[in-house]
PDB file of C-alpha atoms in Angstrom:
ATOM      1  CA  SER A  28      24.705 161.280 -18.325  1.00 48.00           C
ATOM      2  CA  GLN A  29      22.180 158.468 -18.158  1.00 52.00           C
ATOM      3  CA  ARG A  30      23.690 155.070 -17.426  1.00 59.00           C
ATOM      4  CA  GLY A  31      20.948 153.062 -19.042  1.00 67.00           C
ATOM      5  CA  LEU A  32      19.054 150.050 -17.723  1.00 70.00           C
ATOM      6  CA  PRO A  33      21.786 147.379 -18.206  1.00 68.00           C
ATOM      7  CA  THR A  34      24.423 149.565 -16.558  1.00 68.00           C
ATOM      8  CA  GLY A  35      22.087 150.492 -13.716  1.00 72.00           C
ATOM      9  CA  PHE A  36      21.157 146.859 -13.160  1.00 68.00           C
ATOM     10  CA  ALA A  37      24.822 145.795 -13.075  1.00 66.00           C
ATOM     11  CA  ALA A  38      25.646 148.610 -10.659  1.00 68.00           C
ATOM     12  CA  ALA A  39      22.739 147.645  -8.391  1.00 72.00           C
ATOM     13  CA  VAL A  40      23.669 143.940  -8.320  1.00 67.00           C
ATOM     14  CA  LEU A  41      27.390 144.474  -7.752  1.00 67.00           C
ATOM     15  CA  GLY A  42      26.827 147.308  -5.300  1.00 70.00           C
ATOM     16  CA  GLY A  43      24.227 145.335  -3.369  1.00 70.00           C
ATOM     17  CA  PHE A  44      26.451 142.263  -3.118  1.00 65.00           C
ATOM     18  CA  SER A  45      29.420 144.378  -2.020  1.00 68.00           C
ATOM     19  CA  GLY A  46      27.308 146.194   0.546  1.00 70.00           C
ATOM     20  CA  VAL A  47      25.931 142.982   2.057  1.00 66.00           C
ATOM     21  CA  GLN A  48      29.378 141.384   2.153  1.00 62.00           C
ATOM     22  CA  SER A  49      30.880 144.475   3.809  1.00 68.00           C
ATOM     23  CA  ALA A  50      28.104 144.669   6.380  1.00 69.00           C
ATOM     24  CA  LEU A  51      28.454 140.996   7.291  1.00 62.00           C
ATOM     25  CA  SER A  52      32.252 140.728   7.235  1.00 62.00           C
ATOM     26  CA  GLY A  53      33.217 144.142   8.598  1.00 68.00           C
ATOM     27  CA  PHE A  54      35.565 144.851   5.684  1.00 67.00           C
ATOM     28  CA  SER A  55      35.558 148.136   3.773  1.00 71.00           C
ATOM     29  CA  PRO A  56      35.662 147.524  -0.004  1.00 69.00           C
ATOM     30  CA  GLY A  57      38.363 149.461  -1.838  1.00 75.00           C
ATOM     31  CA  LEU A  58      40.264 150.224   1.353  1.00 79.00           C
ATOM     32  CA  GLU A  59      43.599 149.438  -0.344  1.00 79.00           C
ATOM     33  CA  PHE A  60      42.918 152.089  -2.971  1.00 84.00           C
ATOM     34  CA  THR A  61      41.771 154.649  -0.413  1.00 87.00           C
ATOM     35  CA  ARG A  62      44.897 154.080   1.652  1.00 87.00           C
ATOM     36  CA  ALA A  63      47.095 154.316  -1.437  1.00 87.00           C
ATOM     37  CA  LEU A  64      45.518 157.653  -2.366  1.00 88.00           C
ATOM     38  CA  GLU A  65      46.079 158.977   1.145  1.00 90.00           C
ATOM     39  CA  MET A  66      49.749 157.950   1.090  1.00 90.00           C
ATOM     40  CA  ALA A  67      50.286 159.364  -2.393  1.00 89.00           C
ATOM     41  CA  GLU A  68      48.794 162.693  -1.388  1.00 90.00           C
ATOM     42  CA  SER A  69      50.858 162.829   1.806  1.00 92.00           C
ATOM     43  CA  TYR A  70      54.068 162.409  -0.245  1.00 89.00           C
ATOM     44  CA  ASN A  71      52.820 164.759  -2.986  1.00 89.00           C
ATOM     45  CA  CYS A  72      52.998 161.995  -5.611  1.00 89.00           C
ATOM     46  CA  GLU A  73      51.323 162.188  -8.995  1.00 88.00           C
ATOM     47  CA  ILE A  74      48.233 159.975  -9.158  1.00 88.00           C
ATOM     48  CA  ILE A  75      47.250 158.329 -12.432  1.00 87.00           C
ATOM     49  CA  LEU A  76      44.005 156.411 -12.949  1.00 84.00           C
ATOM     50  CA  ALA A  77      45.113 153.494 -15.120  1.00 87.00           C
ATOM     51  CA  ASP A  78      41.855 151.534 -15.035  1.00 90.00           C
ATOM     52  CA  GLN A  79      38.839 151.725 -17.295  1.00 90.00           C
ATOM     53  CA  ASP A  80      36.146 154.200 -16.282  1.00 88.00           C
ATOM     54  CA  VAL A  81      33.771 152.446 -13.890  1.00 85.00           C
ATOM     55  CA  ASP A  82      30.678 153.439 -15.886  1.00 86.00           C
ATOM     56  CA  GLU A  83      32.129 151.798 -18.994  1.00 90.00           C
ATOM     57  CA  THR A  84      32.918 148.637 -17.029  1.00 90.00           C
ATOM     58  CA  LEU A  85      29.382 148.551 -15.637  1.00 87.00           C
ATOM     59  CA  ARG A  86      27.970 149.156 -19.115  1.00 89.00           C
ATOM     60  CA  ARG A  87      29.957 146.196 -20.418  1.00 91.00           C
ATOM     61  CA  VAL A  88      28.838 143.998 -17.515  1.00 89.00           C
ATOM     62  CA  GLY A  89      25.233 144.956 -18.196  1.00 88.00           C
ATOM     63  CA  SER A  90      25.738 144.005 -21.849  1.00 91.00           C
ATOM     64  CA  LEU A  91      27.020 140.482 -21.115  1.00 92.00           C
ATOM     65  CA  PRO A  92      24.108 138.727 -22.883  1.00 91.00           C
ATOM     66  CA  GLN A  93      24.793 140.710 -26.043  1.00 93.00           C
ATOM     67  CA  ILE A  94      28.547 140.145 -25.745  1.00 95.00           C
ATOM     68  CA  SER A  95      27.969 136.407 -25.287  1.00 94.00           C
ATOM     69  CA  VAL A  96      25.911 136.257 -28.500  1.00 94.00           C
ATOM     70  CA  GLU A  97      28.516 138.321 -30.367  1.00 94.00           C
ATOM     71  CA  ASN A  98      31.241 135.927 -29.265  1.00 93.00           C
ATOM     72  CA  LEU A  99      29.178 132.926 -30.321  1.00 91.00           C
ATOM     73  CA  LEU A 100      28.464 134.351 -33.791  1.00 94.00           C
ATOM     74  CA  SER A 101      31.964 135.688 -34.457  1.00 94.00           C
ATOM     75  CA  ASN A 102      34.339 133.823 -36.760  1.00 95.00           C
ATOM     76  CA  ASP A 103      37.072 133.888 -34.093  1.00 95.00           C
ATOM     77  CA  ARG A 104      34.862 132.587 -31.288  1.00 94.00           C
ATOM     78  CA  PHE A 105      37.306 129.869 -30.296  1.00 95.00           C
ATOM     79  CA  ASP A 106      40.187 132.354 -30.129  1.00 96.00           C
ATOM     80  CA  ARG A 107      38.126 134.617 -27.864  1.00 95.00           C
ATOM     81  CA  TRP A 108      37.122 131.767 -25.582  1.00 95.00           C
ATOM     82  CA  ARG A 109      40.726 130.530 -25.418  1.00 95.00           C
ATOM     83  CA  LEU A 110      41.975 134.026 -24.591  1.00 95.00           C
ATOM     84  CA  HIS A 111      39.517 134.416 -21.711  1.00 96.00           C
ATOM     85  CA  GLN A 112      40.269 130.890 -20.491  1.00 95.00           C
ATOM     86  CA  GLU A 113      43.991 131.717 -20.430  1.00 94.00           C
ATOM     87  CA  THR A 114      43.257 134.951 -18.576  1.00 94.00           C
ATOM     88  CA  LEU A 115      41.286 133.060 -15.930  1.00 94.00           C
ATOM     89  CA  LEU A 116      43.982 130.396 -15.454  1.00 93.00           C
ATOM     90  CA  ARG A 117      46.671 133.057 -15.242  1.00 92.00           C
ATOM     91  CA  ALA A 118      44.694 135.104 -12.701  1.00 93.00           C
ATOM     92  CA  VAL A 119      44.051 132.141 -10.404  1.00 91.00           C
ATOM     93  CA  ALA A 120      47.132 129.955 -10.816  1.00 89.00           C
ATOM     94  CA  GLY A 121      49.684 131.975 -12.773  1.00 86.00           C
ATOM     95  CA  ILE A 122      49.569 129.484 -15.652  1.00 83.00           C
ATOM     96  CA  GLY A 123      50.940 130.579 -19.022  1.00 73.00           C
ATOM     97  CA  SER A 124      52.925 133.634 -17.919  1.00 64.00           C
ATOM     98  CA  GLY A 125      56.432 132.473 -18.832  1.00 70.00           C
ATOM     99  CA  LYS A 126      59.204 133.600 -16.511  1.00 75.00           C
ATOM    100  CA  THR A 127      57.282 136.508 -15.007  1.00 81.00           C
ATOM    101  CA  PRO A 128      56.851 136.049 -11.219  1.00 82.00           C
ATOM    102  CA  GLN A 129      53.256 135.100 -10.464  1.00 87.00           C
ATOM    103  CA  VAL A 130      50.911 134.934  -7.490  1.00 88.00           C
ATOM    104  CA  GLN A 131      49.383 131.526  -6.769  1.00 89.00           C
ATOM    105  CA  LEU A 132      45.933 132.556  -5.586  1.00 88.00           C
ATOM    106  CA  PRO A 133      45.084 129.503  -3.408  1.00 89.00           C
ATOM    107  CA  MET A 134      48.404 129.704  -1.540  1.00 90.00           C
ATOM    108  CA  PHE A 135      48.167 133.479  -1.240  1.00 89.00           C
ATOM    109  CA  LEU A 136      44.742 133.303   0.387  1.00 89.00           C
ATOM    110  CA  ILE A 137      46.045 130.953   3.121  1.00 92.00           C
ATOM    111  CA  ARG A 138      49.575 132.387   3.399  1.00 90.00           C
ATOM    112  CA  ASN A 139      49.297 133.031   7.145  1.00 91.00           C
ATOM    113  CA  PRO A 140      46.754 132.792  10.004  1.00 92.00           C
ATOM    114  CA  SER A 141      45.623 136.389   9.540  1.00 89.00           C
ATOM    115  CA  ALA A 142      44.915 135.808   5.849  1.00 87.00           C
ATOM    116  CA  ILE A 143      42.937 132.657   6.668  1.00 92.00           C
ATOM    117  CA  GLN A 144      40.912 134.564   9.239  1.00 87.00           C
ATOM    118  CA  ASP A 145      40.185 137.324   6.717  1.00 83.00           C
ATOM    119  CA  LEU A 146      39.152 134.727   4.132  1.00 85.00           C
ATOM    120  CA  LEU A 147      36.718 133.125   6.555  1.00 87.00           C
ATOM    121  CA  ARG A 148      35.276 136.508   7.465  1.00 81.00           C
ATOM    122  CA  LEU A 149      34.734 137.288   3.795  1.00 77.00           C
ATOM    123  CA  THR A 150      33.106 133.977   2.853  1.00 83.00           C
ATOM    124  CA  ILE A 151      31.278 132.418   5.794  1.00 84.00           C
ATOM    125  CA  PRO A 152      28.894 135.274   6.784  1.00 77.00           C
ATOM    126  CA  PRO A 153      27.654 135.917   3.204  1.00 74.00           C
ATOM    127  CA  THR A 154      27.258 132.168   2.633  1.00 83.00           C
ATOM    128  CA  LEU A 155      25.223 131.760   5.799  1.00 83.00           C
ATOM    129  CA  ALA A 156      23.128 134.789   4.885  1.00 79.00           C
ATOM    130  CA  MET A 157      22.485 133.411   1.403  1.00 80.00           C
ATOM    131  CA  TRP A 158      21.337 130.043   2.728  1.00 84.00           C
ATOM    132  CA  THR A 159      19.179 131.766   5.334  1.00 88.00           C
ATOM    133  CA  VAL A 160      17.411 133.685   2.561  1.00 83.00           C
ATOM    134  CA  ILE A 161      17.013 130.519   0.446  1.00 84.00           C
ATOM    135  CA  LEU A 162      15.631 128.445   3.322  1.00 85.00           C
ATOM    136  CA  GLY A 163      13.416 131.274   4.527  1.00 87.00           C
ATOM    137  CA  THR A 164      11.995 131.858   1.056  1.00 88.00           C
ATOM    138  CA  ALA A 165      11.370 128.125   0.621  1.00 81.00           C
ATOM    139  CA  ALA A 166       9.607 127.957   3.978  1.00 84.00           C
ATOM    140  CA  ILE A 167       7.386 130.938   3.129  1.00 89.00           C
ATOM    141  CA  ALA A 168       6.554 129.451  -0.273  1.00 82.00           C
ATOM    142  CA  GLY A 169       5.860 126.043   1.284  1.00 81.00           C
ATOM    143  CA  ILE A 170       8.641 124.325  -0.671  1.00 79.00           C
ATOM    144  CA  ASP A 171      10.216 121.279   0.967  1.00 75.00           C
ATOM    145  CA  LEU A 172      13.805 121.313  -0.286  1.00 69.00           C
ATOM    146  CA  THR A 173      14.572 118.016   1.415  1.00 76.00           C
ATOM    147  CA  ALA A 174      11.642 116.296  -0.289  1.00 70.00           C
ATOM    148  CA  ASN A 175      12.727 117.676  -3.668  1.00 66.00           C
ATOM    149  CA  SER A 176      16.255 116.364  -3.124  1.00 70.00           C
ATOM    150  CA  VAL A 177      14.975 112.910  -2.119  1.00 68.00           C
ATOM    151  CA  ALA A 178      12.621 112.817  -5.131  1.00 68.00           C
ATOM    152  CA  THR A 179      15.468 113.705  -7.478  1.00 71.00           C
ATOM    153  CA  GLN A 180      17.688 111.012  -5.994  1.00 74.00           C
ATOM    154  CA  ALA A 181      14.881 108.446  -6.236  1.00 75.00           C
ATOM    155  CA  TYR A 182      14.256 109.360  -9.865  1.00 72.00           C
ATOM    156  CA  TYR A 183      17.947 109.002 -10.710  1.00 72.00           C
ATOM    157  CA  GLU A 184      18.189 105.610  -8.988  1.00 76.00           C
ATOM    158  CA  ALA A 185      15.079 104.329 -10.794  1.00 81.00           C
ATOM    159  CA  ALA A 186      16.279 105.523 -14.196  1.00 78.00           C
ATOM    160  CA  THR A 187      17.714 103.109 -16.722  1.00 84.00           C
ATOM    161  CA  PRO A 188      21.448 103.291 -17.536  1.00 85.00           C
ATOM    162  CA  ILE A 189      20.665 105.075 -20.797  1.00 88.00           C
ATOM    163  CA  GLU A 190      18.511 107.640 -18.977  1.00 83.00           C
ATOM    164  CA  GLN A 191      21.276 108.194 -16.438  1.00 82.00           C
ATOM    165  CA  VAL A 192      23.798 108.766 -19.225  1.00 87.00           C
ATOM    166  CA  LEU A 193      21.443 111.185 -20.968  1.00 90.00           C
ATOM    167  CA  HIS A 194      20.874 112.993 -17.681  1.00 83.00           C
ATOM    168  CA  THR A 195      24.632 113.295 -17.087  1.00 87.00           C
ATOM    169  CA  VAL A 196      25.285 114.459 -20.652  1.00 93.00           C
ATOM    170  CA  THR A 197      22.492 117.030 -20.439  1.00 92.00           C
ATOM    171  CA  SER A 198      23.726 118.371 -17.086  1.00 89.00           C
ATOM    172  CA  THR A 199      27.284 118.569 -18.396  1.00 94.00           C
ATOM    173  CA  GLY A 200      26.077 120.353 -21.529  1.00 95.00           C
ATOM    174  CA  ILE A 201      24.169 122.918 -19.468  1.00 95.00           C
ATOM    175  CA  LEU A 202      27.237 123.578 -17.321  1.00 94.00           C
ATOM    176  CA  ALA A 203      29.442 123.905 -20.407  1.00 94.00           C
ATOM    177  CA  LEU A 204      26.957 126.289 -22.019  1.00 93.00           C
ATOM    178  CA  GLY A 205      26.891 128.418 -18.873  1.00 94.00           C
ATOM    179  CA  TYR A 206      30.691 128.458 -18.750  1.00 95.00           C
ATOM    180  CA  VAL A 207      31.075 129.455 -22.410  1.00 93.00           C
ATOM    181  CA  GLY A 208      28.023 131.684 -22.574  1.00 93.00           C
ATOM    182  CA  LEU A 209      28.323 133.532 -19.264  1.00 92.00           C
ATOM    183  CA  ALA A 210      31.515 132.826 -17.311  1.00 94.00           C
ATOM    184  CA  LEU A 211      34.022 133.383 -20.129  1.00 95.00           C
ATOM    185  CA  PRO A 212      32.354 136.593 -21.411  1.00 95.00           C
ATOM    186  CA  ALA A 213      32.347 137.886 -17.822  1.00 95.00           C
ATOM    187  CA  VAL A 214      36.071 137.083 -17.548  1.00 96.00           C
ATOM    188  CA  GLY A 215      36.592 138.969 -20.790  1.00 96.00           C
ATOM    189  CA  VAL A 216      34.814 142.096 -19.547  1.00 95.00           C
ATOM    190  CA  ILE A 217      36.079 142.113 -15.965  1.00 94.00           C
ATOM    191  CA  LEU A 218      39.614 140.780 -16.462  1.00 96.00           C
ATOM    192  CA  THR A 219      40.890 140.477 -20.048  1.00 96.00           C
ATOM    193  CA  GLU A 220      39.829 143.921 -21.285  1.00 95.00           C
ATOM    194  CA  ARG A 221      40.843 145.738 -18.131  1.00 95.00           C
ATOM    195  CA  ASP A 222      44.183 143.885 -17.852  1.00 96.00           C
ATOM    196  CA  ASP A 223      45.191 145.440 -21.186  1.00 95.00           C
ATOM    197  CA  ILE A 224      44.055 148.890 -20.054  1.00 95.00           C
ATOM    198  CA  LEU A 225      45.833 148.581 -16.690  1.00 95.00           C
ATOM    199  CA  ALA A 226      49.071 147.369 -18.285  1.00 95.00           C
ATOM    200  CA  ASN A 227      49.060 150.247 -20.772  1.00 94.00           C
ATOM    201  CA  GLY A 228      48.329 152.704 -17.969  1.00 93.00           C
ATOM    202  CA  ILE A 229      51.275 151.420 -15.926  1.00 93.00           C
ATOM    203  CA  LYS A 230      53.581 151.644 -18.952  1.00 92.00           C
ATOM    204  CA  THR A 231      52.447 155.232 -19.501  1.00 92.00           C
ATOM    205  CA  ALA A 232      53.134 156.056 -15.850  1.00 91.00           C
ATOM    206  CA  CYS A 233      56.610 154.516 -16.109  1.00 91.00           C
ATOM    207  CA  ARG A 234      57.444 156.594 -19.166  1.00 90.00           C
ATOM    208  CA  ARG A 235      56.266 159.725 -17.375  1.00 90.00           C
ATOM    209  CA  ALA A 236      58.342 158.855 -14.304  1.00 90.00           C
ATOM    210  CA  GLY A 237      61.441 158.480 -16.482  1.00 89.00           C
ATOM    211  CA  LYS A 238      64.630 156.610 -15.772  1.00 87.00           C
ATOM    212  CA  GLY A 239      65.266 156.325 -12.046  1.00 87.00           C
ATOM    213  CA  GLY A 240      61.658 157.205 -11.221  1.00 88.00           C
ATOM    214  CA  LYS A 241      59.343 154.958  -9.237  1.00 89.00           C
ATOM    215  CA  VAL A 242      55.813 153.853  -9.951  1.00 90.00           C
ATOM    216  CA  VAL A 243      53.600 152.047  -7.438  1.00 90.00           C
ATOM    217  CA  ALA A 244      50.667 150.207  -9.021  1.00 91.00           C
ATOM    218  CA  ILE A 245      47.655 149.284  -6.866  1.00 90.00           C
ATOM    219  CA  LEU A 246      45.782 146.388  -8.452  1.00 91.00           C
ATOM    220  CA  GLY A 247      42.984 144.029  -7.604  1.00 89.00           C
ATOM    221  CA  LEU A 248      44.386 140.585  -6.824  1.00 89.00           C
ATOM    222  CA  LEU A 249      42.971 138.874  -9.921  1.00 92.00           C
ATOM    223  CA  HIS A 250      44.651 141.449 -12.179  1.00 94.00           C
ATOM    224  CA  VAL A 251      48.168 141.057 -10.770  1.00 93.00           C
ATOM    225  CA  ASN A 252      49.403 138.069 -12.783  1.00 93.00           C
ATOM    226  CA  SER A 253      48.197 139.133 -16.216  1.00 93.00           C
ATOM    227  CA  VAL A 254      49.244 142.748 -15.793  1.00 94.00           C
ATOM    228  CA  ALA A 255      52.693 141.687 -14.569  1.00 92.00           C
ATOM    229  CA  ALA A 256      53.077 139.389 -17.570  1.00 90.00           C
ATOM    230  CA  LYS A 257      52.014 142.134 -19.989  1.00 90.00           C
ATOM    231  CA  VAL A 258      54.236 144.797 -18.425  1.00 90.00           C
ATOM    232  CA  MET A 259      57.319 142.680 -17.747  1.00 85.00           C
ATOM    233  CA  GLY A 260      57.010 140.100 -20.507  1.00 73.00           C
ATOM    234  CA  SER A 261      58.608 142.169 -23.264  1.00 58.00           C
ATOM    235  CA  PRO A 262      62.363 142.944 -22.956  1.00 51.00           C
ATOM    236  CA  SER A 263      61.826 146.358 -24.507  1.00 49.00           C
ATOM    237  CA  GLU A 264      59.196 147.152 -21.873  1.00 49.00           C
ATOM    238  CA  SER A 265      60.961 145.581 -18.901  1.00 47.00           C
ATOM    239  CA  GLU A 266      63.974 147.811 -19.470  1.00 49.00           C
ATOM    240  CA  THR A 267      61.880 150.866 -18.666  1.00 50.00           C
ATOM    241  CA  VAL A 268      59.541 149.399 -16.040  1.00 51.00           C
TER     242      VAL A 268
END
């Protein structure tokens, strides 16, 4: 079936970023899932795909502008934004998950020297590559980034207090608009929606395994907290999970 332009664009952007990051860092994306599949097959375990189909996820990512407008025009816009905000806080810091054990993302990323080394390998090479492209493009186009920065600083220093306040308010408003109009809808598509699907998939697997059975769930790090809270948060569910 045809993916469509938005889905194809999302796939190209995400795939390109992942490919560049993998090439620069030496990591293989999705290795944890590949290894899990290999182990499951070696032990003859049943494998259940609990996540949303990747084409549907890419279609939703490609439709973010439309989703953002729908959220803005909906009567429950504030409830949607609050839900996605809670999802983001829970994913990063485990906030709002009650008594369910949670992963604190900052501490997890620096939990030991090996983790710190992996983090540096994942972030520093792509960052350097990005700045190399930016500086190279500016040089080719004849743009002096330093001069632009100095001019901006000089303008801000010469502005009146009222102009400085207006500048600050405008910048803050633009950031807030980007957060509400792009970041939160992206959290909704990538995390909130899929957290529900993943939690339901795990519950289904647990019911199929039956009492005394075992289910091993392989999740992306940002899904762990919310999925754990959804699966273990209800007493009726936790008795069977």
